Amino acid sequence: MTAIPRFTGDAHPYGGGDPYADYRTADFPFTRYANLADRRLGAGVIAANDEFFAQRENLLVPERAAFDPEHFGHKGKIMDGWETRRRRGAGADHPWPAAEDHDWALVRLGAPGVVRGIVVDTAHFRGNYPQAVSVEGTCVEGSPSPEELLGDDVKWTTLVPRTAVGGHAANGFEVAAEQRFTHLRVNQHPDGGIARLRVHGEVVPDPGWLAALGTFDVVALENGGRVEDASDLFYSPAGNTIQPGRSRKMDDGWETRRRRDQGHDWIRYRLAGQAQIRALEIDTAYLKGNSAGWASVSVQDGEDGDWREILPRTRLQPDTNHRFVLPSPAVGTHARVDIFPDGGISRLRLYGSLTDEATAHLTARHQELGG
């Protein structure tokens, strides 16, 4: 396994030009997993002990942090991130913070699941980033208040131990805890600023909720579906196609580069479990001059099963939601959408229900992970 790069120390003071020119980053292998702290899934920063200079909610903004060197307010420099005031010691004889002093923020994950890796991004915090960070996780069902989460009866598991980080850098941490988490506590030691937080992992839905729904979208990210591979990710991630809700703009879907050959593009998905699919939707919202011309959908039952077409190649209209009822349920664990010849779709919905075998497997895994 490739070692995760580590960044420490101050970045150079901003000297003008592109502020990302000297940004320190790396390709982290765990980023292939979905971001469980995505606002589109319902994630939120529900509390913080201090946000004097910059608001805690900035941590989950989907776009990368922006920097305006002339942007000042009554409290000082306005940063695109979460920034606390400078901590001080007990008195003149010891003006420095104590070793245990730290600031914290509580994050509700948009989709509970197993965390595989975390990125604590200190972009533009060059000399005002925390000396170190740590991250803890817990599993509390329902909608607990910050006071309830901070109660003595809540058990927190360390995901990232106290670790030195670097300024103006993407600080990545691989996580090994094989548990299901609903909330995180992000700590910065002793104070400072963090621009963005990304929590990559596998969604583990509540089987009781899915059973109550009966028929639901078996490929949706929030229900445990995920993208396994795609032919082209030039303009936007394939994972956008299984996000909640309808697309709100063109780059909120999946769009490929223009093909100059006789091939076609595709996305392969793993479903929430073995499912009986009864209906499907292919949405091209906001894709007007660049939507796919035609699309087909196939399913596979098991890793070694044959692919079976459930929707033959069908003409798509731009900026349109297309609905199809299948003549009989299609059983599968994986799905693939093929678009011809290129272009994009904004959403794929596969409506059905889990088989008894899949329900039993999901229930057992949910219990094993502490859900």
CSV table of C-alpha atoms in Angstrom, one decimal:
chain,number,residue,atom,x,y,z
A,1,MET,CA,0.0,0.0,0.0
A,2,THR,CA,1.3,3.4,-0.9
A,3,ALA,CA,2.3,5.6,2.1
A,4,ILE,CA,0.0,8.6,2.6
A,5,PRO,CA,2.1,11.8,2.1
A,6,ARG,CA,2.4,14.1,5.1
A,7,PHE,CA,2.7,17.9,5.1
A,8,THR,CA,3.9,19.9,8.1
A,9,GLY,CA,5.0,23.4,8.8
A,10,ASP,CA,4.1,26.8,7.4
A,11,ALA,CA,3.5,27.5,3.8
A,12,HIS,CA,5.2,30.6,2.2
A,13,PRO,CA,3.3,33.9,2.7
A,14,TYR,CA,1.0,34.7,-0.2
A,15,GLY,CA,3.1,36.6,-2.7
A,16,GLY,CA,0.5,37.4,-5.3
A,17,GLY,CA,-0.8,35.5,-8.4
A,18,ASP,CA,-2.5,32.1,-8.3
A,19,PRO,CA,-2.9,31.3,-4.5
A,20,TYR,CA,-2.9,27.6,-5.4
A,21,ALA,CA,0.4,27.7,-7.2
A,22,ASP,CA,2.3,26.5,-4.1
A,23,TYR,CA,-0.6,24.5,-2.6
A,24,ARG,CA,0.6,21.1,-1.3
A,25,THR,CA,-1.5,18.1,-2.2
A,26,ALA,CA,-1.4,14.5,-3.3
A,27,ASP,CA,-3.5,11.7,-4.8
A,28,PHE,CA,-5.1,9.9,-1.8
A,29,PRO,CA,-6.3,6.3,-2.7
A,30,PHE,CA,-9.3,6.5,-0.5
A,31,THR,CA,-10.8,9.4,-2.4
A,32,ARG,CA,-12.4,6.9,-4.8
A,33,TYR,CA,-15.0,6.5,-2.1
A,34,ALA,CA,-18.0,8.9,-1.8
A,35,ASN,CA,-17.8,11.9,0.5
A,36,LEU,CA,-20.0,11.0,3.4
A,37,ALA,CA,-19.9,14.6,4.6
A,38,ASP,CA,-21.4,16.0,1.4
A,39,ARG,CA,-24.0,18.7,2.0
A,40,ARG,CA,-26.1,17.2,-0.8
A,41,LEU,CA,-26.5,14.1,1.3
A,42,GLY,CA,-27.6,16.1,4.3
A,43,ALA,CA,-24.3,16.6,6.1
A,44,GLY,CA,-23.9,19.6,8.4
A,45,VAL,CA,-21.5,21.2,10.9
A,46,ILE,CA,-24.0,21.3,13.9
A,47,ALA,CA,-21.8,23.0,16.5
A,48,ALA,CA,-18.3,24.4,17.3
A,49,ASN,CA,-16.8,25.8,20.4
A,50,ASP,CA,-15.4,28.9,18.5
A,51,GLU,CA,-15.8,30.4,15.1
A,52,PHE,CA,-14.6,33.9,15.7
A,53,PHE,CA,-12.9,34.6,12.4
A,54,ALA,CA,-14.7,32.2,10.0
A,55,GLN,CA,-17.8,30.1,10.2
A,56,ARG,CA,-17.8,26.4,10.8
A,57,GLU,CA,-20.3,25.8,7.9
A,58,ASN,CA,-17.5,26.6,5.4
A,59,LEU,CA,-15.9,23.2,6.2
A,60,LEU,CA,-18.4,21.4,4.0
A,61,VAL,CA,-18.7,23.8,1.1
A,62,PRO,CA,-18.3,21.6,-2.0
A,63,GLU,CA,-16.1,24.0,-4.0
A,64,ARG,CA,-12.5,24.4,-3.2
A,65,ALA,CA,-11.7,27.3,-0.8
A,66,ALA,CA,-11.3,30.7,-2.4
A,67,PHE,CA,-8.9,33.4,-1.3
A,68,ASP,CA,-9.2,37.2,-1.5
A,69,PRO,CA,-6.2,39.0,-0.1
A,70,GLU,CA,-8.2,42.3,0.3
A,71,HIS,CA,-11.2,40.8,2.1
A,72,PHE,CA,-11.2,42.1,5.7
A,73,GLY,CA,-14.0,42.7,8.1
A,74,HIS,CA,-14.4,44.1,11.6
A,75,LYS,CA,-12.9,41.0,13.2
A,76,GLY,CA,-9.9,40.8,10.8
A,77,LYS,CA,-9.1,38.8,7.7
A,78,ILE,CA,-12.1,36.9,6.4
A,79,MET,CA,-11.2,33.4,5.4
A,80,ASP,CA,-13.1,30.8,3.4
A,81,GLY,CA,-13.0,28.1,6.1
A,82,TRP,CA,-13.5,27.5,9.8
A,83,GLU,CA,-11.1,29.7,11.9
A,84,THR,CA,-11.0,30.2,15.7
A,85,ARG,CA,-9.3,33.0,17.7
A,86,ARG,CA,-5.8,32.6,19.1
A,87,ARG,CA,-5.7,30.7,22.4
A,88,ARG,CA,-3.9,32.1,25.3
A,89,GLY,CA,-2.5,30.7,28.5
A,90,ALA,CA,-3.6,31.1,32.1
A,91,GLY,CA,-1.6,34.2,32.8
A,92,ALA,CA,1.5,36.3,32.3
A,93,ASP,CA,3.8,33.7,33.8
A,94,HIS,CA,2.5,31.1,31.2
A,95,PRO,CA,1.0,32.9,28.2
A,96,TRP,CA,1.0,29.8,26.0
A,97,PRO,CA,-2.0,27.4,25.6
A,98,ALA,CA,-1.9,24.3,27.7
A,99,ALA,CA,-1.0,21.0,25.9
A,100,GLU,CA,-4.7,19.8,26.2
A,101,ASP,CA,-6.2,23.1,24.9
A,102,HIS,CA,-8.0,22.6,21.5
A,103,ASP,CA,-11.0,23.7,19.5
A,104,TRP,CA,-13.7,21.4,18.1
A,105,ALA,CA,-16.5,21.1,15.6
A,106,LEU,CA,-19.3,18.5,15.5
A,107,VAL,CA,-20.1,17.2,12.0
A,108,ARG,CA,-23.2,15.2,11.1
A,109,LEU,CA,-22.5,12.8,8.2
A,110,GLY,CA,-25.0,13.1,5.4
A,111,ALA,CA,-24.9,9.3,5.0
A,112,PRO,CA,-23.8,7.0,7.9
A,113,GLY,CA,-21.1,4.6,7.0
A,114,VAL,CA,-17.6,3.2,7.3
A,115,VAL,CA,-15.0,5.9,7.0
A,116,ARG,CA,-12.0,4.9,4.8
A,117,GLY,CA,-10.1,8.2,4.8
A,118,ILE,CA,-10.3,11.9,5.8
A,119,VAL,CA,-8.9,15.0,4.2
A,120,VAL,CA,-8.3,18.0,6.5
A,121,ASP,CA,-7.6,20.8,4.0
A,122,THR,CA,-5.8,23.9,5.2
A,123,ALA,CA,-5.9,25.8,1.9
A,124,HIS,CA,-4.9,29.5,2.3
A,125,PHE,CA,-4.2,29.0,6.0
A,126,ARG,CA,-0.5,29.5,5.7
A,127,GLY,CA,0.6,30.7,9.1
A,128,ASN,CA,-2.7,30.3,10.9
A,129,TYR,CA,-3.5,26.6,10.5
A,130,PRO,CA,-3.6,24.3,13.6
A,131,GLN,CA,-0.4,22.7,14.8
A,132,ALA,CA,-2.2,19.3,14.8
A,133,VAL,CA,-5.6,17.8,14.3
A,134,SER,CA,-7.4,14.8,15.5
A,135,VAL,CA,-10.8,13.2,14.5
A,136,GLU,CA,-13.2,11.1,16.5
A,137,GLY,CA,-16.4,9.3,15.4
A,138,THR,CA,-19.5,8.0,17.0
A,139,CYS,CA,-22.8,6.3,16.0
A,140,VAL,CA,-25.9,7.8,17.5
A,141,GLU,CA,-29.1,7.2,15.6
A,142,GLY,CA,-31.9,9.7,15.1
A,143,SER,CA,-31.2,13.5,15.3
A,144,PRO,CA,-29.2,14.1,18.4
A,145,SER,CA,-28.5,17.6,19.6
A,146,PRO,CA,-24.9,18.8,20.2
A,147,GLU,CA,-25.6,18.6,23.9
A,148,GLU,CA,-26.6,15.0,23.6
A,149,LEU,CA,-23.5,14.1,21.5
A,150,LEU,CA,-21.2,15.7,24.0
A,151,GLY,CA,-22.9,13.8,26.9
A,152,ASP,CA,-20.9,11.4,29.1
A,153,ASP,CA,-22.8,8.4,27.8
A,154,VAL,CA,-21.7,8.8,24.2
A,155,LYS,CA,-18.6,6.7,23.2
A,156,TRP,CA,-16.2,8.3,20.7
A,157,THR,CA,-13.7,6.3,18.7
A,158,THR,CA,-10.4,7.8,17.5
A,159,LEU,CA,-10.2,7.8,13.7
A,160,VAL,CA,-7.2,10.1,13.4
A,161,PRO,CA,-4.9,10.5,16.4
A,162,ARG,CA,-3.4,13.8,17.2
A,163,THR,CA,-1.2,14.4,14.2
A,164,ALA,CA,0.8,17.4,13.0
A,165,VAL,CA,-0.4,19.0,9.8
A,166,GLY,CA,0.9,21.5,7.3
A,167,GLY,CA,-0.4,24.9,6.3
A,168,HIS,CA,-1.9,25.5,2.8
A,169,ALA,CA,-2.1,21.7,2.2
A,170,ALA,CA,-4.5,18.8,1.7
A,171,ASN,CA,-3.7,16.7,4.8
A,172,GLY,CA,-4.9,13.1,4.2
A,173,PHE,CA,-5.4,10.4,6.7
A,174,GLU,CA,-6.3,6.7,6.0
A,175,VAL,CA,-8.8,5.3,8.6
A,176,ALA,CA,-8.8,1.7,9.7
A,177,ALA,CA,-11.8,1.6,12.0
A,178,GLU,CA,-14.3,-1.0,10.7
A,179,GLN,CA,-17.4,0.6,12.3
A,180,ARG,CA,-20.4,2.5,11.2
A,181,PHE,CA,-20.4,6.2,12.1
A,182,THR,CA,-23.1,8.9,12.1
A,183,HIS,CA,-21.1,11.9,13.5
A,184,LEU,CA,-17.5,13.1,13.7
A,185,ARG,CA,-15.8,15.4,16.1
A,186,VAL,CA,-13.0,17.4,14.4
A,187,ASN,CA,-10.4,18.8,16.8
A,188,GLN,CA,-7.7,21.4,16.0
A,189,HIS,CA,-4.8,21.7,18.5
A,190,PRO,CA,-4.6,24.3,19.9
A,191,ASP,CA,-6.4,26.6,17.5
A,192,GLY,CA,-6.3,28.0,14.0
A,193,GLY,CA,-8.2,27.4,10.7
A,194,ILE,CA,-9.3,24.6,8.5
A,195,ALA,CA,-10.7,25.3,5.0
A,196,ARG,CA,-12.5,22.1,4.1
A,197,LEU,CA,-13.2,18.7,5.4
A,198,ARG,CA,-13.8,15.6,3.3
A,199,VAL,CA,-14.9,12.3,4.8
A,200,HIS,CA,-14.6,9.4,2.3
A,201,GLY,CA,-16.2,6.1,2.9
A,202,GLU,CA,-18.8,3.5,2.2
A,203,VAL,CA,-22.5,4.2,2.9
A,204,VAL,CA,-24.1,1.7,5.2
A,205,PRO,CA,-27.9,2.4,5.2
A,206,ASP,CA,-30.3,1.4,8.0
A,207,PRO,CA,-32.0,-1.8,6.8
A,208,GLY,CA,-35.0,-1.1,8.9
A,209,TRP,CA,-35.6,2.2,7.0
A,210,LEU,CA,-35.2,0.5,3.6
A,211,ALA,CA,-37.6,-2.2,4.6
A,212,ALA,CA,-40.2,0.4,5.7
A,213,LEU,CA,-39.8,2.1,2.3
A,214,GLY,CA,-40.3,-1.1,0.4
A,215,THR,CA,-39.6,0.2,-3.0
A,216,PHE,CA,-36.8,2.7,-3.3
A,217,ASP,CA,-33.9,3.8,-5.5
A,218,VAL,CA,-31.5,0.8,-5.2
A,219,VAL,CA,-28.6,2.6,-6.9
A,220,ALA,CA,-28.8,5.9,-4.9
A,221,LEU,CA,-25.7,6.8,-2.9
A,222,GLU,CA,-27.7,7.5,0.2
A,223,ASN,CA,-29.2,4.0,0.1
A,224,GLY,CA,-25.8,2.2,-0.3
A,225,GLY,CA,-25.3,2.3,-4.1
A,226,ARG,CA,-21.9,3.4,-5.5
A,227,VAL,CA,-20.0,3.9,-8.8
A,228,GLU,CA,-17.4,1.2,-9.5
A,229,ASP,CA,-16.0,2.5,-12.7
A,230,ALA,CA,-16.6,4.8,-15.7
A,231,SER,CA,-15.2,5.3,-19.2
A,232,ASP,CA,-14.6,9.0,-18.9
A,233,LEU,CA,-14.5,11.5,-16.0
A,234,PHE,CA,-13.2,14.5,-18.0
A,235,TYR,CA,-15.8,17.1,-17.0
A,236,SER,CA,-17.5,15.8,-13.9
A,237,PRO,CA,-17.6,12.8,-11.5
A,238,ALA,CA,-19.8,9.8,-12.4
A,239,GLY,CA,-20.9,9.7,-8.8
A,240,ASN,CA,-23.0,12.8,-9.4
A,241,THR,CA,-25.5,10.6,-11.2
A,242,ILE,CA,-26.6,8.9,-7.9
A,243,GLN,CA,-26.7,12.0,-5.7
A,244,PRO,CA,-30.0,13.0,-4.1
A,245,GLY,CA,-32.4,15.3,-5.9
A,246,ARG,CA,-32.4,16.6,-9.4
A,247,SER,CA,-29.3,18.3,-10.8
A,248,ARG,CA,-29.2,22.0,-10.3
A,249,LYS,CA,-26.7,22.9,-13.0
A,250,MET,CA,-24.7,21.4,-15.8
A,251,ASP,CA,-21.7,20.2,-13.8
A,252,ASP,CA,-24.0,18.6,-11.2
A,253,GLY,CA,-24.3,15.6,-13.5
A,254,TRP,CA,-21.9,13.5,-15.5
A,255,GLU,CA,-20.4,14.8,-18.8
A,256,THR,CA,-17.7,13.2,-20.9
A,257,ARG,CA,-15.3,14.8,-23.4
A,258,ARG,CA,-16.3,14.8,-27.1
A,259,ARG,CA,-15.5,11.4,-28.8
A,260,ARG,CA,-13.8,11.4,-32.1
A,261,ASP,CA,-14.0,7.6,-32.6
A,262,GLN,CA,-16.7,5.0,-33.0
A,263,GLY,CA,-16.9,4.1,-29.3
A,264,HIS,CA,-19.3,5.1,-26.5
A,265,ASP,CA,-19.2,6.0,-22.8
A,266,TRP,CA,-20.5,4.1,-19.8
A,267,ILE,CA,-20.8,3.9,-16.0
A,268,ARG,CA,-20.8,0.7,-13.9
A,269,TYR,CA,-22.6,0.7,-10.5
A,270,ARG,CA,-22.8,-1.6,-7.5
A,271,LEU,CA,-26.4,-1.6,-6.1
A,272,ALA,CA,-27.3,-1.4,-2.4
A,273,GLY,CA,-27.7,-5.2,-2.6
A,274,GLN,CA,-29.3,-7.8,-4.9
A,275,ALA,CA,-32.5,-6.1,-6.0
A,276,GLN,CA,-35.6,-6.6,-8.0
A,277,ILE,CA,-35.7,-3.5,-10.3
A,278,ARG,CA,-39.2,-2.5,-11.6
A,279,ALA,CA,-38.7,1.0,-13.0
A,280,LEU,CA,-36.0,3.4,-13.9
A,281,GLU,CA,-35.3,7.1,-14.7
A,282,ILE,CA,-32.6,8.7,-16.8
A,283,ASP,CA,-32.4,12.4,-16.3
A,284,THR,CA,-30.6,14.8,-18.6
A,285,ALA,CA,-31.4,18.0,-16.6
A,286,TYR,CA,-29.3,21.0,-17.6
A,287,LEU,CA,-27.6,19.0,-20.3
A,288,LYS,CA,-28.9,20.8,-23.4
A,289,GLY,CA,-26.4,20.8,-26.2
A,290,ASN,CA,-24.3,18.0,-24.6
A,291,SER,CA,-26.8,15.4,-23.4
A,292,ALA,CA,-26.2,11.8,-24.5
A,293,GLY,CA,-28.0,10.9,-27.7
A,294,TRP,CA,-29.1,7.5,-26.7
A,295,ALA,CA,-28.8,5.3,-23.6
A,296,SER,CA,-29.2,1.7,-22.6
A,297,VAL,CA,-29.2,0.0,-19.2
A,298,SER,CA,-28.1,-3.5,-18.2
A,299,VAL,CA,-27.9,-5.4,-15.0
A,300,GLN,CA,-25.6,-8.2,-13.7
A,301,ASP,CA,-26.5,-10.6,-11.0
A,302,GLY,CA,-23.3,-11.5,-9.0
A,303,GLU,CA,-19.7,-10.6,-9.9
A,304,ASP,CA,-19.5,-13.3,-12.6
A,305,GLY,CA,-23.0,-13.1,-13.9
A,306,ASP,CA,-23.8,-12.2,-17.5
A,307,TRP,CA,-24.9,-8.7,-18.4
A,308,ARG,CA,-28.6,-8.5,-19.4
A,309,GLU,CA,-30.1,-5.5,-21.1
A,310,ILE,CA,-33.2,-4.2,-19.3
A,311,LEU,CA,-33.6,-1.0,-21.4
A,312,PRO,CA,-32.6,-1.2,-25.0
A,313,ARG,CA,-30.8,1.7,-26.7
A,314,THR,CA,-33.3,4.5,-26.4
A,315,ARG,CA,-33.3,8.1,-27.7
A,316,LEU,CA,-32.8,10.7,-25.0
A,317,GLN,CA,-34.0,14.3,-25.1
A,318,PRO,CA,-32.0,17.2,-23.7
A,319,ASP,CA,-32.9,18.6,-20.3
A,320,THR,CA,-35.5,15.9,-19.8
A,321,ASN,CA,-36.4,13.3,-17.2
A,322,HIS,CA,-37.1,10.0,-18.9
A,323,ARG,CA,-39.2,7.3,-17.1
A,324,PHE,CA,-39.5,3.6,-18.0
A,325,VAL,CA,-41.6,0.9,-16.4
A,326,LEU,CA,-40.1,-2.6,-16.9
A,327,PRO,CA,-42.4,-5.3,-18.2
A,328,SER,CA,-41.1,-7.6,-15.4
A,329,PRO,CA,-38.7,-7.2,-12.5
A,330,ALA,CA,-35.0,-7.5,-13.3
A,331,VAL,CA,-32.8,-9.0,-10.6
A,332,GLY,CA,-29.2,-7.8,-10.2
A,333,THR,CA,-26.4,-6.7,-8.0
A,334,HIS,CA,-24.8,-4.4,-10.5
A,335,ALA,CA,-26.0,-2.1,-13.2
A,336,ARG,CA,-24.4,-0.3,-16.2
A,337,VAL,CA,-25.6,2.6,-18.2
A,338,ASP,CA,-24.2,3.0,-21.7
A,339,ILE,CA,-24.5,6.3,-23.5
A,340,PHE,CA,-24.1,6.8,-27.2
A,341,PRO,CA,-21.9,8.1,-28.4
A,342,ASP,CA,-20.8,10.6,-25.7
A,343,GLY,CA,-22.2,13.5,-23.7
A,344,GLY,CA,-23.8,13.0,-20.4
A,345,ILE,CA,-26.7,12.3,-18.0
A,346,SER,CA,-27.5,14.0,-14.7
A,347,ARG,CA,-29.1,11.2,-12.8
A,348,LEU,CA,-29.9,7.5,-12.9
A,349,ARG,CA,-32.6,6.1,-10.7
A,350,LEU,CA,-33.4,2.3,-10.4
A,351,TYR,CA,-36.5,1.7,-8.4
A,352,GLY,CA,-37.1,-1.7,-6.8
A,353,SER,CA,-36.6,-3.6,-3.6
A,354,LEU,CA,-34.0,-5.8,-2.0
A,355,THR,CA,-34.3,-9.6,-2.2
A,356,ASP,CA,-34.7,-11.5,1.1
A,357,GLU,CA,-31.0,-12.6,0.8
A,358,ALA,CA,-29.8,-9.1,0.3
A,359,THR,CA,-31.9,-7.8,3.2
A,360,ALA,CA,-30.4,-10.5,5.5
A,361,HIS,CA,-26.9,-9.7,4.4
A,362,LEU,CA,-27.4,-5.9,5.0
A,363,THR,CA,-28.9,-6.5,8.4
A,364,ALA,CA,-26.0,-8.7,9.5
A,365,ARG,CA,-23.4,-6.1,8.3
A,366,HIS,CA,-25.3,-3.3,9.9
A,367,GLN,CA,-25.2,-5.1,13.3
A,368,GLU,CA,-21.5,-6.1,12.9
A,369,LEU,CA,-20.6,-2.5,12.3
A,370,GLY,CA,-22.3,-1.4,15.4
A,371,GLY,CA,-25.4,0.1,13.8
